[in-house]
Amino acid sequence: MRTLRAEWTKFRTVRGWVLAMIVASAAIVGLGVLPGMQGTCRADCGLPVGPGGEEVTDAFTFLHQSLIGDGTITARLTSMTGVLPVDPDPSAEQSGGTGPSAANGAADGRPGLVPWAKAGLLLKDGTRPGSAYAAVMLTGAHGVRLQYDYTHDVAGPATTPTPQWLRLTRTGDVVRAEVSADGTSWQTVGTAELGGLPATVEVGLFATSPQYSAATSGAFGMSGASGGPTQATGVFENVSLSGTASGAWRGEKVGGADDSASGTSDDNGRFTVSGSGDIAPAVSGAAGLGVTITQTLVGTFAGLIVVVVVGTMFITAEYRRGLVRTTMAANPRRGRTLAAKAVVLGAVTFATSLPGVAAVVMIGRKVLRANGVYVHAVSTATEIQVIVGTAAVLAVSAVLALALGTIVRRSAAAVTTAIVAIVLPYLLTMTVLPAGAGQWLLRLTPAAAFAVQQSTPQYAQVDNIYTPVNGYFPLVPWAGFAVLCGWTALALAAATLLVRRRDV
């Protein structure tokens, strides 16, 4: 305890170090609230909210009837075709897709289906975007699926593309999805429990197709994205609805699915449904909508550089002035002194950066929205993860710099090493490295810790370019943070071994 108090006294009596910590926090705030941020989805885009409170996209073409109480809808999906935008870069790595080619295209497109194009049967609590639903569908490249309430995706049995018989059965709040090759022998895809379904729901045929996007390479290896809207068309026969139905079949474009080429038609019981959009969680990124609170944390790197400098000087200043002989040589347990320095430095860094990070997340979000940028809502738990995690990354980075300063005993060399280890891999990933190489750097180097700033999850059923450039990291937040902690522990162990063995 005495050693800890002594190291705290050393730190707080050097005004430059104290002021530097305040400057680091101020830099995080100042850079994070700079105006001018632009987004892909403006503040008035009005994303609906799903049953679980998550933001969703809910746009599709729906040919439907009202069903009162329990019932079953069955249909034979005889074909599924689609249209993709013209790809300006045929070699681009796409997160849209290929798939069964269309029998007919469009003047401004080419035939094909993105992997998550969808056509099938849908049961929904009305037609309000964001309302509860369950759907059994054929997709462009993922076979038959049961999807419900936006975040749930269940793979069906292996099937041929088309034709397919599909069936949805409602019993109370439970919806069962089935598939058949011949309309006689049925296999269960899965069941969905939709809590609180009203007595009357809408059931029918639907089609939708999400945005196509492709990763492209630019100058110096920098990546971008290209793409555009797509369309899927399903042709249905042998449509039957058992139970108490109300009204005639009605065609409707739900949730802003306003593509003029979308719609429905009925040719003596042979229904054609064409649609664009998606029924899925809303994501940010090249193929997504809006930005996240992570966008407010651009000042983290400026703050990080400052705390790294302070962390190295906390030990190298003693080497430079010869004070280390008093600090270490007279102490038979030199490792304890180094540990006390690490505790003081980490605690001070965390305590001074936490208010700044919290302030910039809250204020920066308001600035972005004031600039007309749509900012995704996050849960309280995620917001705490981002704020506390970022402050913890700064604190552990400062301790890593302390350990490096102890090892090399020179401020410039230690600062350079720390920045190269923590900041450079991140910058290379965001600029010149191919996506695969960047992903590995953010798994193995201390820069993996920036995963704590990821505020939106990845969804297997939503195609997007899930790369660090778009705010998605290869490791989950606390696994990434553990990588930084592991490197810091190794550096501290090496530093402790050296201060015990060498003449300080």
CSV table of N, CA, C and O in Angstrom, one decimal, residues 391-444:
chain,number,residue,atom,x,y,z
A,391,ALA,N,-12.8,3.2,-22.6
A,391,ALA,CA,-11.9,3.7,-21.5
A,391,ALA,C,-11.0,2.6,-21.0
A,391,ALA,O,-9.8,2.9,-20.7
A,392,ALA,N,-11.4,1.3,-20.9
A,392,ALA,CA,-10.5,0.3,-20.5
A,392,ALA,C,-9.4,0.0,-21.5
A,392,ALA,O,-8.3,-0.3,-21.1
A,393,VAL,N,-9.7,0.1,-22.8
A,393,VAL,CA,-8.7,0.0,-23.8
A,393,VAL,C,-7.6,1.1,-23.7
A,393,VAL,O,-6.4,0.8,-23.7
A,394,LEU,N,-8.0,2.3,-23.4
A,394,LEU,CA,-7.0,3.4,-23.2
A,394,LEU,C,-6.2,3.1,-21.9
A,394,LEU,O,-5.0,3.3,-21.9
A,395,ALA,N,-6.8,2.6,-20.9
A,395,ALA,CA,-6.1,2.3,-19.6
A,395,ALA,C,-5.1,1.2,-19.8
A,395,ALA,O,-3.9,1.3,-19.4
A,396,VAL,N,-5.5,0.1,-20.4
A,396,VAL,CA,-4.6,-1.0,-20.6
A,396,VAL,C,-3.5,-0.7,-21.6
A,396,VAL,O,-2.3,-1.1,-21.5
A,397,SER,N,-3.8,0.2,-22.6
A,397,SER,CA,-2.8,0.6,-23.6
A,397,SER,C,-1.7,1.4,-22.9
A,397,SER,O,-0.5,1.3,-23.2
A,398,ALA,N,-2.1,2.3,-21.9
A,398,ALA,CA,-1.1,3.0,-21.1
A,398,ALA,C,-0.2,2.1,-20.3
A,398,ALA,O,1.0,2.4,-20.3
A,399,VAL,N,-0.8,1.1,-19.8
A,399,VAL,CA,0.0,0.1,-19.0
A,399,VAL,C,1.0,-0.6,-20.0
A,399,VAL,O,2.1,-0.9,-19.6
A,400,LEU,N,0.5,-1.0,-21.2
A,400,LEU,CA,1.4,-1.6,-22.1
A,400,LEU,C,2.6,-0.7,-22.5
A,400,LEU,O,3.7,-1.1,-22.6
A,401,ALA,N,2.3,0.6,-22.6
A,401,ALA,CA,3.3,1.6,-22.9
A,401,ALA,C,4.3,1.6,-21.7
A,401,ALA,O,5.5,1.8,-21.9
A,402,LEU,N,3.8,1.6,-20.5
A,402,LEU,CA,4.7,1.6,-19.3
A,402,LEU,C,5.6,0.4,-19.4
A,402,LEU,O,6.8,0.5,-19.1
A,403,ALA,N,5.1,-0.8,-19.7
A,403,ALA,CA,5.9,-2.0,-19.7
A,403,ALA,C,7.0,-1.9,-20.8
A,403,ALA,O,8.2,-2.2,-20.6
A,404,LEU,N,6.6,-1.4,-22.0
A,404,LEU,CA,7.6,-1.2,-23.1
A,404,LEU,C,8.6,-0.2,-22.7
A,404,LEU,O,9.8,-0.3,-23.0
A,405,GLY,N,8.2,0.9,-22.0
A,405,GLY,CA,9.2,1.9,-21.5
A,405,GLY,C,10.2,1.3,-20.6
A,405,GLY,O,11.4,1.6,-20.6
A,406,THR,N,9.7,0.4,-19.7
A,406,THR,CA,10.6,-0.3,-18.8
A,406,THR,C,11.6,-1.2,-19.5
A,406,THR,O,12.8,-1.3,-19.2
A,407,ILE,N,11.1,-1.8,-20.6
A,407,ILE,CA,12.0,-2.8,-21.3
A,407,ILE,C,13.1,-2.0,-22.1
A,407,ILE,O,14.3,-2.3,-22.1
A,408,VAL,N,12.7,-1.0,-22.9
A,408,VAL,CA,13.6,-0.3,-23.7
A,408,VAL,C,14.3,0.9,-23.1
A,408,VAL,O,15.3,1.4,-23.6
A,409,ARG,N,13.7,1.5,-22.0
A,409,ARG,CA,14.3,2.6,-21.2
A,409,ARG,C,14.5,3.9,-22.0
A,409,ARG,O,15.2,4.8,-21.6
A,410,ARG,N,13.8,4.0,-23.2
A,410,ARG,CA,13.9,5.2,-24.0
A,410,ARG,C,12.4,5.6,-24.4
A,410,ARG,O,11.7,4.8,-24.9
A,411,SER,N,12.1,6.9,-24.1
A,411,SER,CA,10.7,7.3,-24.4
A,411,SER,C,10.3,7.2,-25.8
A,411,SER,O,9.3,6.7,-26.2
A,412,ALA,N,11.2,7.7,-26.7
A,412,ALA,CA,10.8,7.7,-28.1
A,412,ALA,C,10.6,6.3,-28.7
A,412,ALA,O,9.7,6.0,-29.4
A,413,ALA,N,11.5,5.4,-28.3
A,413,ALA,CA,11.5,4.0,-28.8
A,413,ALA,C,10.2,3.3,-28.2
A,413,ALA,O,9.5,2.6,-28.9
A,414,ALA,N,9.9,3.6,-26.9
A,414,ALA,CA,8.7,2.9,-26.3
A,414,ALA,C,7.4,3.5,-26.9
A,414,ALA,O,6.5,2.7,-27.2
A,415,VAL,N,7.4,4.8,-27.1
A,415,VAL,CA,6.1,5.4,-27.7
A,415,VAL,C,5.9,4.8,-29.1
A,415,VAL,O,4.8,4.4,-29.5
A,416,THR,N,7.0,4.8,-29.9
A,416,THR,CA,6.9,4.3,-31.3
A,416,THR,C,6.5,2.9,-31.3
A,416,THR,O,5.6,2.5,-32.1
A,417,THR,N,7.1,2.0,-30.4
A,417,THR,CA,6.7,0.6,-30.4
A,417,THR,C,5.2,0.4,-30.0
A,417,THR,O,4.5,-0.4,-30.6
A,418,ALA,N,4.8,1.2,-29.0
A,418,ALA,CA,3.4,1.1,-28.6
A,418,ALA,C,2.4,1.5,-29.7
A,418,ALA,O,1.4,0.8,-30.0
A,419,ILE,N,2.7,2.6,-30.4
A,419,ILE,CA,1.8,3.1,-31.5
A,419,ILE,C,1.8,2.1,-32.6
A,419,ILE,O,0.8,1.8,-33.2
A,420,VAL,N,3.0,1.6,-33.0
A,420,VAL,CA,3.1,0.6,-34.0
A,420,VAL,C,2.3,-0.7,-33.7
A,420,VAL,O,1.6,-1.3,-34.5
A,421,ALA,N,2.3,-1.1,-32.4
A,421,ALA,CA,1.6,-2.3,-32.0
A,421,ALA,C,0.1,-2.1,-31.9
A,421,ALA,O,-0.7,-3.0,-32.2
A,422,ILE,N,-0.3,-0.9,-31.5
A,422,ILE,CA,-1.8,-0.7,-31.2
A,422,ILE,C,-2.5,0.0,-32.3
A,422,ILE,O,-3.6,-0.4,-32.8
A,423,VAL,N,-1.9,1.1,-32.8
A,423,VAL,CA,-2.6,1.9,-33.8
A,423,VAL,C,-2.4,1.5,-35.2
A,423,VAL,O,-3.3,1.5,-36.0
A,424,LEU,N,-1.1,1.2,-35.6
A,424,LEU,CA,-0.8,0.9,-37.0
A,424,LEU,C,-1.6,-0.3,-37.6
A,424,LEU,O,-2.1,-0.1,-38.7
A,425,PRO,N,-1.8,-1.4,-36.9
A,425,PRO,CA,-2.6,-2.5,-37.5
A,425,PRO,C,-4.0,-2.0,-37.8
A,425,PRO,O,-4.5,-2.4,-38.9
A,426,TYR,N,-4.6,-1.2,-36.9
A,426,TYR,CA,-5.9,-0.7,-37.2
A,426,TYR,C,-5.9,0.2,-38.4
A,426,TYR,O,-6.8,0.1,-39.3
A,427,LEU,N,-5.0,1.1,-38.5
A,427,LEU,CA,-4.9,2.0,-39.7
A,427,LEU,C,-4.7,1.3,-41.0
A,427,LEU,O,-5.3,1.6,-42.0
A,428,LEU,N,-3.8,0.3,-40.9
A,428,LEU,CA,-3.5,-0.5,-42.2
A,428,LEU,C,-4.8,-1.2,-42.6
A,428,LEU,O,-5.1,-1.3,-43.8
A,429,THR,N,-5.5,-1.8,-41.6
A,429,THR,CA,-6.7,-2.5,-41.9
A,429,THR,C,-7.8,-1.6,-42.6
A,429,THR,O,-8.5,-2.0,-43.5
A,430,MET,N,-7.8,-0.3,-42.1
A,430,MET,CA,-8.8,0.6,-42.6
A,430,MET,C,-8.4,1.2,-43.9
A,430,MET,O,-9.3,1.9,-44.6
A,431,THR,N,-7.2,1.1,-44.4
A,431,THR,CA,-6.7,1.8,-45.6
A,431,THR,C,-6.2,0.9,-46.6
A,431,THR,O,-6.9,0.7,-47.7
A,432,VAL,N,-5.1,0.3,-46.5
A,432,VAL,CA,-4.4,-0.4,-47.6
A,432,VAL,C,-4.4,-1.9,-47.7
A,432,VAL,O,-4.2,-2.5,-48.7
A,433,LEU,N,-4.8,-2.5,-46.5
A,433,LEU,CA,-4.7,-4.0,-46.5
A,433,LEU,C,-6.0,-4.6,-47.1
A,433,LEU,O,-7.1,-4.1,-46.9
A,434,PRO,N,-5.8,-5.8,-47.8
A,434,PRO,CA,-7.0,-6.5,-48.2
A,434,PRO,C,-7.8,-6.9,-47.0
A,434,PRO,O,-7.2,-7.0,-45.9
A,435,ALA,N,-9.1,-7.2,-47.2
A,435,ALA,CA,-10.0,-7.5,-46.0
A,435,ALA,C,-9.5,-8.7,-45.2
A,435,ALA,O,-9.5,-8.7,-44.0
A,436,GLY,N,-9.0,-9.7,-45.9
A,436,GLY,CA,-8.6,-10.9,-45.2
A,436,GLY,C,-7.4,-10.7,-44.3
A,436,GLY,O,-7.3,-11.1,-43.1
A,437,ALA,N,-6.4,-10.0,-44.8
A,437,ALA,CA,-5.2,-9.7,-44.0
A,437,ALA,C,-5.5,-8.8,-42.8
A,437,ALA,O,-5.0,-9.0,-41.7
A,438,GLY,N,-6.4,-7.8,-43.1
A,438,GLY,CA,-6.8,-6.9,-42.0
A,438,GLY,C,-7.5,-7.6,-40.9
A,438,GLY,O,-7.3,-7.4,-39.7
A,439,GLN,N,-8.3,-8.6,-41.3
A,439,GLN,CA,-9.1,-9.4,-40.3
A,439,GLN,C,-8.1,-10.1,-39.4
A,439,GLN,O,-8.3,-10.2,-38.1
A,440,TRP,N,-7.0,-10.7,-39.9
A,440,TRP,CA,-6.1,-11.4,-39.1
A,440,TRP,C,-5.3,-10.5,-38.2
A,440,TRP,O,-5.0,-10.8,-37.0
A,441,LEU,N,-4.9,-9.3,-38.7
A,441,LEU,CA,-4.3,-8.3,-37.8
A,441,LEU,C,-5.1,-8.0,-36.6
A,441,LEU,O,-4.6,-7.8,-35.5
A,442,LEU,N,-6.4,-7.9,-36.8
A,442,LEU,CA,-7.3,-7.5,-35.7
A,442,LEU,C,-7.7,-8.7,-34.9
A,442,LEU,O,-8.6,-8.6,-34.0
A,443,ARG,N,-7.1,-9.9,-35.2
A,443,ARG,CA,-7.3,-11.0,-34.3
A,443,ARG,C,-6.1,-11.2,-33.4
A,443,ARG,O,-6.2,-11.7,-32.3
A,444,LEU,N,-4.9,-10.8,-34.0
A,444,LEU,CA,-3.6,-11.2,-33.3
A,444,LEU,C,-2.9,-10.1,-32.7
A,444,LEU,O,-2.1,-10.4,-31.8
